[in-house]
């Protein structure tokens, strides 16, 4: 089956630094990828939609200047948390659909990245 | 408004008991997809099932079964003869055709199976 690889799986960084998280679709092309954030014991909340060849679409309340998204190719999207602060500590997970809504949706999720800002 | 509601926050059962996890969804689309995912402590999401809105057949896969009822907008998940390895957080999710594969997740149900 389709595989989405997310890297790193965990990272600890100092407050004020930036962290880049990669999401790759390994055996299929994804023009769209989604980034979610999950705080402890909470659900996954969509942060933004990453679009290959165009700007990302951010959900309300998500700072686009803080969470930079770049969909560099049909198999790679990156999320950069800039000037990270302790409140950014969370579990970040990406997903990539393999079809369109009318054809049938199959979404595969990366393994997630646990970010801890100290 | 919450599109997916999982009213049970935490459930504990003794091993070998059956357990049902509830999921109620809300959508105006006629074409949509419902999912269940398992999230063990390691964090990754494990895909369990996908149903489209035109297929109300119940499904059984080993000890897992799903009951999809459009009349009540519910998509419940039952684990038969639960095992300790079933302990995890389970998420129900909805994807609507018109929103391009964006997932709406419920708040999750944390299941603990006690040996």
Short mmCIF file of C-alpha atoms in Angstrom, two decimals:
data_model
loop_
_atom_site.label_atom_id
_atom_site.label_comp_id
_atom_site.label_asym_id
_atom_site.label_seq_id
_atom_site.Cartn_x
_atom_site.Cartn_y
_atom_site.Cartn_z
CA UNK A 1 0.00 0.00 0.00
CA UNK A 2 0.90 3.64 -0.26
CA UNK A 3 3.38 4.94 2.28
CA UNK A 4 3.95 8.37 3.70
CA UNK A 5 7.23 8.94 5.47
CA UNK A 6 7.67 11.73 7.97
CA UNK A 7 10.99 12.84 9.38
CA UNK A 8 12.15 13.35 12.05
CA UNK A 9 9.97 11.28 14.35
CA UNK A 10 10.97 13.38 17.31
CA UNK A 11 12.97 16.53 17.86
CA UNK A 12 13.98 18.66 20.81
CA UNK A 13 15.00 22.22 20.09
CA UNK A 14 15.80 25.36 21.98
CA UNK A 15 13.33 28.19 22.20
CA UNK A 16 13.85 30.65 19.37
CA UNK A 17 15.25 28.18 16.86
CA UNK A 18 13.53 26.80 13.78
CA UNK A 19 12.65 23.21 13.06
CA UNK A 20 11.90 21.63 9.70
CA UNK A 21 9.68 18.56 9.35
CA UNK A 22 9.54 16.62 6.10
CA UNK A 23 6.67 14.62 4.71
CA UNK A 24 7.27 12.38 1.72
CA UNK A 25 4.94 10.21 -0.30
CA UNK A 26 7.12 7.25 -1.16
CA UNK A 27 5.32 5.49 -3.98
CA UNK A 28 2.72 7.91 -5.22
CA UNK A 29 2.45 11.55 -6.15
CA UNK A 30 0.54 13.93 -3.95
CA UNK A 31 -0.43 17.34 -5.25
CA UNK A 32 -1.99 18.00 -1.89
CA UNK A 33 -0.80 17.17 1.59
CA UNK A 34 -2.29 18.07 4.92
CA UNK A 35 -0.58 19.05 8.16
CA UNK A 36 -2.22 18.35 11.49
CA UNK A 37 -1.29 19.19 15.05
CA UNK A 38 -2.24 17.16 18.06
CA UNK A 39 -1.83 18.40 21.61
CA UNK A 40 -1.62 15.80 24.39
CA UNK A 41 -4.83 13.90 24.88
CA UNK A 42 -6.57 15.91 22.20
CA UNK A 43 -7.71 15.31 18.67
CA UNK A 44 -5.91 16.08 15.46
CA UNK A 45 -6.58 19.56 14.21
CA UNK A 46 -5.91 20.56 10.64
CA UNK A 47 -3.34 23.32 10.42
CA UNK A 48 -2.92 23.80 6.72
CA UNK A 49 -3.27 22.32 3.28
CA UNK A 50 -0.07 22.10 1.31
CA UNK A 51 -0.45 22.53 -2.44
CA UNK A 52 2.24 21.62 -4.93
CA UNK A 53 3.11 24.64 -7.04
CA UNK A 54 1.10 27.15 -5.06
CA UNK A 55 0.77 28.66 -1.63
CA UNK A 56 -0.47 26.66 1.29
CA UNK A 57 -3.93 27.26 2.67
CA UNK A 58 -3.97 27.85 6.42
CA UNK A 59 -6.80 27.20 8.81
CA UNK A 60 -8.15 30.02 10.88
CA UNK A 61 -5.93 30.84 13.81
CA UNK A 62 -2.78 29.27 12.36
CA UNK A 63 0.02 31.77 11.80
CA UNK A 64 1.38 31.35 8.30
CA UNK A 65 4.55 33.25 9.11
CA UNK A 66 5.28 30.93 11.99
CA UNK A 67 4.41 27.67 10.30
CA UNK A 68 6.03 27.83 6.89
CA UNK A 69 4.89 25.21 4.42
CA UNK A 70 6.64 24.43 1.18
CA UNK A 71 5.39 21.80 -1.24
CA UNK A 72 8.59 21.48 -3.20
CA UNK A 73 7.62 18.56 -5.41
CA UNK A 74 4.87 16.04 -5.98
CA UNK A 75 6.33 13.84 -3.27
CA UNK A 76 7.61 16.28 -0.66
CA UNK A 77 6.06 18.83 1.66
CA UNK A 78 7.90 20.52 4.50
CA UNK A 79 6.64 22.28 7.59
CA UNK A 80 9.05 24.69 9.26
CA UNK A 81 8.24 25.92 12.74
CA UNK A 82 10.04 29.23 12.95
CA UNK A 83 11.21 30.81 16.20
CA UNK A 84 9.77 27.92 18.14
CA UNK A 85 8.44 28.45 21.64
CA UNK A 86 7.44 25.95 24.31
CA UNK A 87 3.77 26.36 23.41
CA UNK A 88 4.60 24.97 19.97
CA UNK A 89 5.49 21.66 21.56
CA UNK A 90 3.09 19.19 20.06
CA UNK A 91 2.72 16.16 17.82
CA UNK A 92 2.70 17.12 14.15
CA UNK A 93 1.44 14.67 11.57
CA UNK A 94 1.07 14.90 7.82
CA UNK A 95 -1.20 13.08 5.45
CA UNK A 96 -1.39 12.61 1.73
CA UNK A 97 -4.47 11.48 -0.16
CA UNK A 98 -4.12 9.14 -3.09
CA UNK A 99 -7.34 10.07 -4.82
CA UNK A 100 -9.85 12.86 -5.20
CA UNK A 101 -13.08 13.25 -3.37
CA UNK A 102 -15.13 12.05 -6.29
CA UNK A 103 -12.98 9.03 -6.94
CA UNK A 104 -12.70 7.84 -3.42
CA UNK A 105 -10.46 9.04 -0.70
CA UNK A 106 -7.63 7.10 0.73
CA UNK A 107 -5.41 9.10 3.00
CA UNK A 108 -2.15 7.86 4.38
CA UNK A 109 -0.54 9.39 7.40
CA UNK A 110 3.06 9.87 8.27
CA UNK A 111 4.46 8.51 11.50
CA UNK A 112 4.22 11.90 13.15
CA UNK A 113 6.83 14.19 14.66
CA UNK A 114 6.91 14.89 18.36
CA UNK A 115 8.34 18.38 18.84
CA UNK A 116 9.54 19.52 22.22
CA UNK A 117 10.72 23.09 22.60
CA UNK A 118 12.78 23.77 25.71
CA UNK B 1 -19.72 22.92 14.84
CA UNK B 2 -18.16 19.56 15.52
CA UNK B 3 -18.54 17.35 12.48
CA UNK B 4 -17.54 14.17 14.23
CA UNK B 5 -18.54 13.40 17.78
CA UNK B 6 -17.09 10.64 19.89
CA UNK B 7 -18.97 10.97 23.14
CA UNK B 8 -16.90 8.39 24.99
CA UNK B 9 -13.67 9.97 26.15
CA UNK B 10 -12.31 6.95 27.99
CA UNK B 11 -13.41 3.35 28.22
CA UNK B 12 -11.98 0.54 30.31
CA UNK B 13 -12.89 -3.08 29.79
CA UNK B 14 -11.59 -6.35 31.07
CA UNK B 15 -9.84 -8.55 28.57
CA UNK B 16 -12.17 -10.72 26.47
CA UNK B 17 -15.10 -8.37 26.91
CA UNK B 18 -16.73 -6.82 23.87
CA UNK B 19 -16.63 -3.05 23.53
CA UNK B 20 -18.35 -0.61 21.19
CA UNK B 21 -16.95 2.79 20.36
CA UNK B 22 -19.52 5.31 19.22
CA UNK B 23 -19.17 7.82 16.42
CA UNK B 24 -21.75 10.31 15.22
CA UNK B 25 -21.07 12.55 12.26
CA UNK B 26 -22.62 15.57 10.63
CA UNK B 27 -22.46 16.50 6.97
CA UNK B 28 -24.60 17.98 4.23
CA UNK B 29 -22.68 16.23 1.48
CA UNK B 30 -24.24 13.22 -0.18
CA UNK B 31 -20.79 11.86 -0.96
CA UNK B 32 -18.55 11.40 2.02
CA UNK B 33 -16.23 8.91 3.63
CA UNK B 34 -15.95 7.66 7.16
CA UNK B 35 -12.84 6.25 8.75
CA UNK B 36 -11.59 4.70 11.91
CA UNK B 37 -7.97 4.99 12.97
CA UNK B 38 -6.10 3.49 15.88
CA UNK B 39 -3.40 5.55 17.57
CA UNK B 40 -1.14 3.52 19.89
CA UNK B 41 1.14 5.28 22.39
CA UNK B 42 3.84 5.62 19.75
CA UNK B 43 1.62 8.13 17.97
CA UNK B 44 1.28 6.87 14.44
CA UNK B 45 -2.20 6.52 13.00
CA UNK B 46 -3.12 3.01 11.98
CA UNK B 47 -5.81 2.82 9.34
CA UNK B 48 -8.65 0.43 10.24
CA UNK B 49 -11.47 1.03 7.81
CA UNK B 50 -12.98 3.37 5.24
CA UNK B 51 -16.65 3.45 4.24
CA UNK B 52 -18.24 5.60 1.59
CA UNK B 53 -21.65 7.11 2.05
CA UNK B 54 -23.27 4.83 -0.50
CA UNK B 55 -22.30 1.62 1.16
CA UNK B 56 -24.21 0.91 4.35
CA UNK B 57 -23.22 -2.70 4.57
CA UNK B 58 -21.81 -3.59 7.90
CA UNK B 59 -18.32 -4.97 7.84
CA UNK B 60 -16.49 -7.52 9.89
CA UNK B 61 -12.76 -8.02 9.94
CA UNK B 62 -11.61 -10.55 12.46
CA UNK B 63 -12.53 -9.24 15.90
CA UNK B 64 -13.47 -5.85 14.49
CA UNK B 65 -16.86 -4.90 13.14
CA UNK B 66 -18.44 -1.66 12.04
CA UNK B 67 -22.07 -0.62 12.00
CA UNK B 68 -22.85 2.21 9.58
CA UNK B 69 -26.33 3.70 9.87
CA UNK B 70 -27.09 6.75 7.76
CA UNK B 71 -30.48 7.17 9.42
CA UNK B 72 -28.78 8.04 12.69
CA UNK B 73 -25.54 9.39 11.17
CA UNK B 74 -23.56 6.89 13.15
CA UNK B 75 -20.57 4.72 12.39
CA UNK B 76 -19.90 2.61 15.45
CA UNK B 77 -16.96 0.31 15.95
CA UNK B 78 -17.09 -2.90 17.96
CA UNK B 79 -14.16 -4.95 19.18
CA UNK B 80 -15.10 -8.49 20.12
CA UNK B 81 -13.15 -10.40 22.74
CA UNK B 82 -10.89 -7.45 23.48
CA UNK B 83 -7.20 -7.94 24.04
CA UNK B 84 -4.59 -5.88 25.87
CA UNK B 85 -3.02 -4.96 22.51
CA UNK B 86 -6.25 -3.19 21.62
CA UNK B 87 -5.45 -0.52 24.20
CA UNK B 88 -5.06 2.72 22.26
CA UNK B 89 -6.86 5.88 21.28
CA UNK B 90 -9.35 5.37 18.48
CA UNK B 91 -10.36 8.17 16.17
CA UNK B 92 -13.36 8.36 13.92
CA UNK B 93 -12.96 10.71 10.96
CA UNK B 94 -15.04 12.18 8.17
CA UNK B 95 -13.96 13.29 4.73
CA UNK B 96 -16.34 15.18 2.49
CA UNK B 97 -16.06 15.05 -1.27
CA UNK B 98 -16.35 18.80 -1.73
CA UNK B 99 -13.53 19.70 0.66
CA UNK B 100 -10.87 17.76 -1.18
CA UNK B 101 -9.87 15.01 1.17
CA UNK B 102 -9.57 17.09 4.30
CA UNK B 103 -10.21 14.97 7.36
CA UNK B 104 -12.36 15.97 10.30
CA UNK B 105 -11.43 13.96 13.34
CA UNK B 106 -13.47 13.21 16.40
CA UNK B 107 -11.94 13.84 19.79
CA UNK B 108 -10.98 10.21 20.16
CA UNK B 109 -11.84 7.46 22.59
CA UNK B 110 -9.11 6.13 24.81
CA UNK B 111 -9.59 2.41 25.27
CA UNK B 112 -7.86 0.54 28.06
CA UNK B 113 -8.11 -3.23 28.12
CA UNK B 114 -7.30 -4.59 31.53
CA UNK B 115 -5.67 -8.02 31.66
#
